[in-house]
Short mmCIF file of N, CA and C in Angstrom, two decimals:
data_model
loop_
_atom_site.label_atom_id
_atom_site.label_comp_id
_atom_site.label_asym_id
_atom_site.label_seq_id
_atom_site.Cartn_x
_atom_site.Cartn_y
_atom_site.Cartn_z
N UNK E 1 -97.74 -27.37 4.57
CA UNK E 1 -98.29 -27.66 3.25
C UNK E 1 -97.85 -26.61 2.23
N UNK E 2 -97.87 -25.33 2.63
CA UNK E 2 -97.49 -24.28 1.71
C UNK E 2 -96.04 -24.45 1.25
N UNK E 3 -95.15 -24.87 2.16
CA UNK E 3 -93.75 -25.10 1.80
C UNK E 3 -93.64 -26.20 0.75
N UNK E 4 -94.43 -27.27 0.87
CA UNK E 4 -94.41 -28.36 -0.11
C UNK E 4 -94.82 -27.87 -1.49
N UNK E 5 -95.83 -27.02 -1.55
CA UNK E 5 -96.29 -26.48 -2.83
C UNK E 5 -95.20 -25.60 -3.44
N UNK E 6 -94.55 -24.78 -2.63
CA UNK E 6 -93.46 -23.94 -3.13
C UNK E 6 -92.32 -24.79 -3.66
N UNK E 7 -91.98 -25.84 -2.95
CA UNK E 7 -90.89 -26.72 -3.39
C UNK E 7 -91.24 -27.39 -4.71
N UNK E 8 -92.49 -27.82 -4.84
CA UNK E 8 -92.95 -28.44 -6.08
C UNK E 8 -92.84 -27.46 -7.24
N UNK E 9 -93.30 -26.24 -7.03
CA UNK E 9 -93.23 -25.23 -8.09
C UNK E 9 -91.78 -24.87 -8.41
N UNK E 10 -90.95 -24.77 -7.39
CA UNK E 10 -89.55 -24.39 -7.58
C UNK E 10 -88.79 -25.41 -8.43
N UNK E 11 -89.20 -26.65 -8.37
CA UNK E 11 -88.49 -27.69 -9.12
C UNK E 11 -89.22 -28.09 -10.41
N UNK E 12 -90.28 -27.39 -10.76
CA UNK E 12 -91.09 -27.80 -11.91
C UNK E 12 -90.37 -27.65 -13.24
N UNK E 13 -89.48 -26.70 -13.38
CA UNK E 13 -88.78 -26.53 -14.65
C UNK E 13 -87.75 -27.63 -14.88
N UNK E 14 -87.15 -28.11 -13.81
CA UNK E 14 -86.10 -29.11 -13.93
C UNK E 14 -86.54 -30.38 -14.64
N UNK E 15 -87.81 -30.73 -14.49
CA UNK E 15 -88.32 -31.94 -15.12
C UNK E 15 -88.26 -31.85 -16.65
N UNK E 16 -88.22 -30.63 -17.17
CA UNK E 16 -88.18 -30.43 -18.62
C UNK E 16 -86.98 -29.58 -19.03
N UNK E 17 -85.90 -29.67 -18.27
CA UNK E 17 -84.74 -28.80 -18.50
C UNK E 17 -84.18 -28.93 -19.92
N UNK E 18 -84.08 -30.15 -20.44
CA UNK E 18 -83.52 -30.31 -21.79
C UNK E 18 -84.41 -29.68 -22.84
N UNK E 19 -85.73 -29.85 -22.72
CA UNK E 19 -86.66 -29.23 -23.68
C UNK E 19 -86.64 -27.71 -23.53
N UNK E 20 -86.55 -27.23 -22.31
CA UNK E 20 -86.48 -25.79 -22.05
C UNK E 20 -85.25 -25.21 -22.73
N UNK E 21 -84.11 -25.86 -22.56
CA UNK E 21 -82.86 -25.38 -23.16
C UNK E 21 -82.93 -25.38 -24.68
N UNK E 22 -83.59 -26.39 -25.23
CA UNK E 22 -83.65 -26.52 -26.69
C UNK E 22 -84.63 -25.54 -27.33
N UNK E 23 -85.76 -25.29 -26.68
CA UNK E 23 -86.84 -24.54 -27.35
C UNK E 23 -87.02 -23.10 -26.90
N UNK E 24 -86.51 -22.73 -25.75
CA UNK E 24 -86.67 -21.36 -25.31
C UNK E 24 -85.75 -20.47 -26.14
N UNK E 25 -86.28 -19.38 -26.69
CA UNK E 25 -85.43 -18.52 -27.51
C UNK E 25 -84.37 -17.79 -26.69
N UNK E 26 -83.30 -17.42 -27.37
CA UNK E 26 -82.24 -16.65 -26.73
C UNK E 26 -82.71 -15.21 -26.50
N UNK E 27 -81.99 -14.52 -25.64
CA UNK E 27 -82.28 -13.11 -25.39
C UNK E 27 -81.68 -12.26 -26.51
N UNK E 28 -82.32 -11.16 -26.83
CA UNK E 28 -81.84 -10.25 -27.86
C UNK E 28 -80.59 -9.53 -27.34
N UNK E 29 -79.49 -9.63 -28.08
CA UNK E 29 -78.24 -9.01 -27.65
C UNK E 29 -78.39 -7.50 -27.47
N UNK E 30 -79.15 -6.86 -28.33
CA UNK E 30 -79.33 -5.41 -28.23
C UNK E 30 -79.98 -5.04 -26.91
N UNK E 31 -80.98 -5.80 -26.50
CA UNK E 31 -81.68 -5.52 -25.25
C UNK E 31 -80.77 -5.76 -24.04
N UNK E 32 -80.01 -6.82 -24.09
CA UNK E 32 -79.11 -7.14 -22.97
C UNK E 32 -77.99 -6.10 -22.90
N UNK E 33 -77.45 -5.70 -24.05
CA UNK E 33 -76.42 -4.66 -24.08
C UNK E 33 -76.96 -3.38 -23.45
N UNK E 34 -78.18 -3.01 -23.79
CA UNK E 34 -78.82 -1.81 -23.23
C UNK E 34 -78.95 -1.94 -21.72
N UNK E 35 -79.37 -3.12 -21.23
CA UNK E 35 -79.54 -3.33 -19.79
C UNK E 35 -78.20 -3.26 -19.04
N UNK E 36 -77.13 -3.60 -19.71
CA UNK E 36 -75.80 -3.58 -19.08
C UNK E 36 -75.15 -2.20 -19.08
N UNK E 37 -75.66 -1.26 -19.87
CA UNK E 37 -75.02 0.05 -19.99
C UNK E 37 -74.71 0.72 -18.66
N UNK E 38 -75.63 0.75 -17.70
CA UNK E 38 -75.32 1.43 -16.44
C UNK E 38 -74.46 0.62 -15.47
N UNK E 39 -74.11 -0.62 -15.83
CA UNK E 39 -73.34 -1.47 -14.93
C UNK E 39 -71.95 -0.87 -14.69
N UNK E 40 -71.45 -0.94 -13.45
CA UNK E 40 -70.16 -0.35 -13.14
C UNK E 40 -68.95 -1.15 -13.64
N UNK E 41 -69.17 -2.37 -14.09
CA UNK E 41 -68.06 -3.20 -14.55
C UNK E 41 -68.57 -4.42 -15.28
N UNK E 42 -67.65 -5.29 -15.72
CA UNK E 42 -68.03 -6.44 -16.55
C UNK E 42 -68.58 -7.64 -15.77
N UNK E 43 -68.46 -7.68 -14.44
CA UNK E 43 -68.91 -8.84 -13.67
C UNK E 43 -70.42 -8.80 -13.49
N UNK E 44 -71.07 -9.92 -13.80
CA UNK E 44 -72.53 -10.03 -13.69
C UNK E 44 -72.86 -11.30 -12.91
N UNK E 45 -73.78 -11.18 -11.97
CA UNK E 45 -74.31 -12.33 -11.26
C UNK E 45 -75.66 -12.67 -11.87
N UNK E 46 -75.76 -13.83 -12.49
CA UNK E 46 -77.03 -14.29 -13.06
C UNK E 46 -77.65 -15.24 -12.04
N UNK E 47 -78.52 -14.70 -11.23
CA UNK E 47 -79.13 -15.44 -10.13
C UNK E 47 -80.44 -16.06 -10.60
N UNK E 48 -80.55 -17.39 -10.51
CA UNK E 48 -81.69 -18.09 -11.09
C UNK E 48 -81.46 -18.24 -12.58
N UNK E 49 -80.26 -18.68 -12.94
CA UNK E 49 -79.79 -18.67 -14.32
C UNK E 49 -80.45 -19.70 -15.23
N UNK E 50 -81.20 -20.63 -14.66
CA UNK E 50 -81.87 -21.64 -15.49
C UNK E 50 -80.88 -22.44 -16.30
N UNK E 51 -81.17 -22.61 -17.58
CA UNK E 51 -80.29 -23.38 -18.46
C UNK E 51 -79.21 -22.53 -19.09
N UNK E 52 -79.17 -21.25 -18.75
CA UNK E 52 -78.10 -20.39 -19.23
C UNK E 52 -78.42 -19.55 -20.45
N UNK E 53 -79.69 -19.38 -20.78
CA UNK E 53 -80.03 -18.58 -21.95
C UNK E 53 -79.50 -17.15 -21.82
N UNK E 54 -79.79 -16.49 -20.70
CA UNK E 54 -79.28 -15.13 -20.50
C UNK E 54 -77.77 -15.16 -20.28
N UNK E 55 -77.30 -16.14 -19.55
CA UNK E 55 -75.87 -16.27 -19.29
C UNK E 55 -75.08 -16.31 -20.59
N UNK E 56 -75.54 -17.09 -21.55
CA UNK E 56 -74.86 -17.21 -22.84
C UNK E 56 -74.79 -15.88 -23.58
N UNK E 57 -75.88 -15.11 -23.52
CA UNK E 57 -75.90 -13.81 -24.17
C UNK E 57 -74.94 -12.86 -23.47
N UNK E 58 -74.94 -12.89 -22.14
CA UNK E 58 -74.03 -12.04 -21.37
C UNK E 58 -72.57 -12.35 -21.72
N UNK E 59 -72.23 -13.64 -21.79
CA UNK E 59 -70.87 -14.06 -22.14
C UNK E 59 -70.52 -13.58 -23.55
N UNK E 60 -71.45 -13.73 -24.48
CA UNK E 60 -71.21 -13.30 -25.86
C UNK E 60 -70.94 -11.79 -25.95
N UNK E 61 -71.49 -11.04 -25.00
CA UNK E 61 -71.28 -9.60 -24.97
C UNK E 61 -70.05 -9.19 -24.17
N UNK E 62 -69.30 -10.18 -23.65
CA UNK E 62 -68.05 -9.90 -22.96
C UNK E 62 -68.14 -9.81 -21.45
N UNK E 63 -69.29 -10.13 -20.88
CA UNK E 63 -69.43 -10.07 -19.43
C UNK E 63 -68.71 -11.24 -18.76
N UNK E 64 -68.26 -11.02 -17.55
CA UNK E 64 -67.66 -12.04 -16.70
C UNK E 64 -68.80 -12.52 -15.79
N UNK E 65 -69.39 -13.66 -16.09
CA UNK E 65 -70.63 -14.09 -15.46
C UNK E 65 -70.39 -15.17 -14.41
N UNK E 66 -71.06 -15.01 -13.28
CA UNK E 66 -71.21 -16.05 -12.28
C UNK E 66 -72.68 -16.42 -12.34
N UNK E 67 -72.98 -17.66 -12.69
CA UNK E 67 -74.36 -18.11 -12.86
C UNK E 67 -74.75 -19.03 -11.70
N UNK E 68 -75.81 -18.68 -11.00
CA UNK E 68 -76.28 -19.48 -9.87
C UNK E 68 -77.66 -20.02 -10.19
N UNK E 69 -77.84 -21.32 -10.09
CA UNK E 69 -79.12 -21.96 -10.38
C UNK E 69 -79.38 -23.05 -9.34
N UNK E 70 -80.52 -22.99 -8.63
CA UNK E 70 -80.80 -23.97 -7.59
C UNK E 70 -81.30 -25.33 -8.08
N UNK E 71 -81.89 -25.39 -9.26
CA UNK E 71 -82.45 -26.65 -9.74
C UNK E 71 -81.34 -27.50 -10.37
N UNK E 72 -81.09 -28.69 -9.84
CA UNK E 72 -79.98 -29.52 -10.35
C UNK E 72 -80.07 -29.84 -11.84
N UNK E 73 -81.26 -30.10 -12.36
CA UNK E 73 -81.39 -30.44 -13.78
C UNK E 73 -81.11 -29.23 -14.66
N UNK E 74 -81.60 -28.07 -14.24
CA UNK E 74 -81.33 -26.84 -14.99
C UNK E 74 -79.84 -26.52 -14.95
N UNK E 75 -79.23 -26.70 -13.78
CA UNK E 75 -77.80 -26.44 -13.61
C UNK E 75 -76.97 -27.38 -14.50
N UNK E 76 -77.39 -28.61 -14.63
CA UNK E 76 -76.68 -29.56 -15.50
C UNK E 76 -76.70 -29.07 -16.94
N UNK E 77 -77.85 -28.60 -17.41
CA UNK E 77 -77.95 -28.07 -18.77
C UNK E 77 -77.08 -26.83 -18.94
N UNK E 78 -77.09 -25.94 -17.94
CA UNK E 78 -76.28 -24.73 -17.99
C UNK E 78 -74.80 -25.09 -18.11
N UNK E 79 -74.36 -25.99 -17.27
CA UNK E 79 -72.94 -26.40 -17.28
C UNK E 79 -72.57 -27.10 -18.59
N UNK E 80 -73.50 -27.85 -19.16
CA UNK E 80 -73.23 -28.52 -20.44
C UNK E 80 -73.09 -27.48 -21.56
N UNK E 81 -73.97 -26.50 -21.57
CA UNK E 81 -73.97 -25.49 -22.64
C UNK E 81 -72.83 -24.49 -22.49
N UNK E 82 -72.46 -24.17 -21.26
CA UNK E 82 -71.48 -23.11 -21.02
C UNK E 82 -70.41 -23.59 -20.02
N UNK E 83 -69.57 -24.54 -20.43
CA UNK E 83 -68.62 -25.13 -19.49
C UNK E 83 -67.60 -24.15 -18.93
N UNK E 84 -67.37 -23.04 -19.57
CA UNK E 84 -66.38 -22.08 -19.08
C UNK E 84 -66.91 -21.07 -18.09
N UNK E 85 -68.21 -21.14 -17.78
CA UNK E 85 -68.82 -20.17 -16.87
C UNK E 85 -68.80 -20.72 -15.44
N UNK E 86 -68.47 -19.86 -14.49
CA UNK E 86 -68.50 -20.26 -13.08
C UNK E 86 -69.94 -20.49 -12.66
N UNK E 87 -70.24 -21.70 -12.20
CA UNK E 87 -71.60 -22.06 -11.81
C UNK E 87 -71.59 -22.76 -10.45
N UNK E 88 -71.46 -21.99 -9.38
CA UNK E 88 -71.53 -22.64 -8.07
C UNK E 88 -72.95 -23.19 -7.88
N UNK E 89 -73.07 -24.28 -7.16
CA UNK E 89 -74.40 -24.85 -6.93
C UNK E 89 -75.26 -23.83 -6.20
N UNK E 90 -76.45 -23.61 -6.72
CA UNK E 90 -77.38 -22.68 -6.10
C UNK E 90 -78.13 -23.34 -4.96
N UNK E 91 -78.95 -22.59 -4.30
CA UNK E 91 -79.73 -23.11 -3.19
C UNK E 91 -81.19 -22.76 -3.38
N UNK E 92 -82.02 -23.51 -2.73
CA UNK E 92 -83.47 -23.27 -2.77
C UNK E 92 -83.84 -22.05 -1.96
N UNK E 93 -84.98 -21.50 -2.27
CA UNK E 93 -85.49 -20.35 -1.52
C UNK E 93 -85.50 -20.67 -0.04
N UNK E 94 -85.04 -19.72 0.74
CA UNK E 94 -85.01 -19.90 2.18
C UNK E 94 -83.66 -20.40 2.69
N UNK E 95 -82.85 -20.98 1.79
CA UNK E 95 -81.51 -21.42 2.19
C UNK E 95 -80.58 -20.21 2.19
N UNK E 96 -79.50 -20.27 2.95
CA UNK E 96 -78.54 -19.16 2.91
C UNK E 96 -78.02 -18.96 1.49
N UNK E 97 -77.80 -17.72 1.12
CA UNK E 97 -77.29 -17.41 -0.22
C UNK E 97 -75.86 -17.92 -0.36
N UNK E 98 -75.47 -18.30 -1.58
CA UNK E 98 -74.07 -18.69 -1.79
C UNK E 98 -73.14 -17.55 -1.38
N UNK E 99 -71.92 -17.89 -1.02
CA UNK E 99 -70.96 -16.88 -0.57
C UNK E 99 -70.79 -15.75 -1.57
N UNK E 100 -70.77 -16.07 -2.87
CA UNK E 100 -70.54 -15.01 -3.85
C UNK E 100 -71.70 -14.02 -3.85
N UNK E 101 -72.92 -14.48 -3.59
CA UNK E 101 -74.07 -13.57 -3.52
C UNK E 101 -73.94 -12.68 -2.29
N UNK E 102 -73.57 -13.26 -1.17
CA UNK E 102 -73.40 -12.46 0.05
C UNK E 102 -72.32 -11.41 -0.15
N UNK E 103 -71.23 -11.78 -0.82
CA UNK E 103 -70.16 -10.81 -1.05
C UNK E 103 -70.62 -9.71 -1.99
N UNK E 104 -71.40 -10.06 -3.01
CA UNK E 104 -71.91 -9.04 -3.93
C UNK E 104 -72.84 -8.09 -3.19
N UNK E 105 -73.70 -8.62 -2.33
CA UNK E 105 -74.60 -7.78 -1.56
C UNK E 105 -73.83 -6.83 -0.65
N UNK E 106 -72.70 -7.29 -0.15
CA UNK E 106 -71.90 -6.48 0.76
C UNK E 106 -71.02 -5.49 0.01
N UNK E 107 -71.04 -5.55 -1.32
CA UNK E 107 -70.24 -4.64 -2.11
C UNK E 107 -68.79 -5.04 -2.24
N UNK E 108 -68.48 -6.28 -1.87
CA UNK E 108 -67.10 -6.76 -1.98
C UNK E 108 -66.87 -7.41 -3.32
N UNK E 109 -65.68 -7.25 -3.84
CA UNK E 109 -65.33 -7.94 -5.07
C UNK E 109 -65.11 -9.41 -4.73
N UNK E 110 -65.45 -10.26 -5.66
CA UNK E 110 -65.24 -11.68 -5.45
C UNK E 110 -64.86 -12.33 -6.76
N UNK E 111 -64.11 -13.38 -6.70
CA UNK E 111 -63.76 -14.11 -7.91
C UNK E 111 -64.58 -15.39 -7.90
N UNK E 112 -64.87 -15.93 -9.10
CA UNK E 112 -65.63 -17.17 -9.18
C UNK E 112 -65.02 -18.31 -8.36
N UNK E 113 -63.71 -18.31 -8.21
CA UNK E 113 -63.06 -19.38 -7.46
C UNK E 113 -63.39 -19.30 -5.97
N UNK E 114 -63.88 -18.14 -5.51
CA UNK E 114 -64.21 -17.99 -4.09
C UNK E 114 -65.68 -18.33 -3.81
N UNK E 115 -66.42 -18.71 -4.82
CA UNK E 115 -67.84 -19.06 -4.62
C UNK E 115 -67.97 -20.48 -4.12
#
């Protein structure tokens, strides 16, 4: 039963993905730039990217973003808004992480084409 509740909650945003994309405000570029200052390079993994609000700000600041989103409706909005961003299909909690996430965790460099 607990797994069913988690699955329901995990997919709750997807039902309103278009409204979420339209009405949720963008992230402040100054704040995102500040958060990126200690980063060792331009590649960023946006895990749980939603409709791409943060992804879009990261791209505008020059980051090379790989955006992973498990909800199909949210992923559709992300891909529509940011067609040039690598968006491998994400997975639900408990599923194995996408290859690019495993490589990032292992400290290996990876290209979006290898996700």
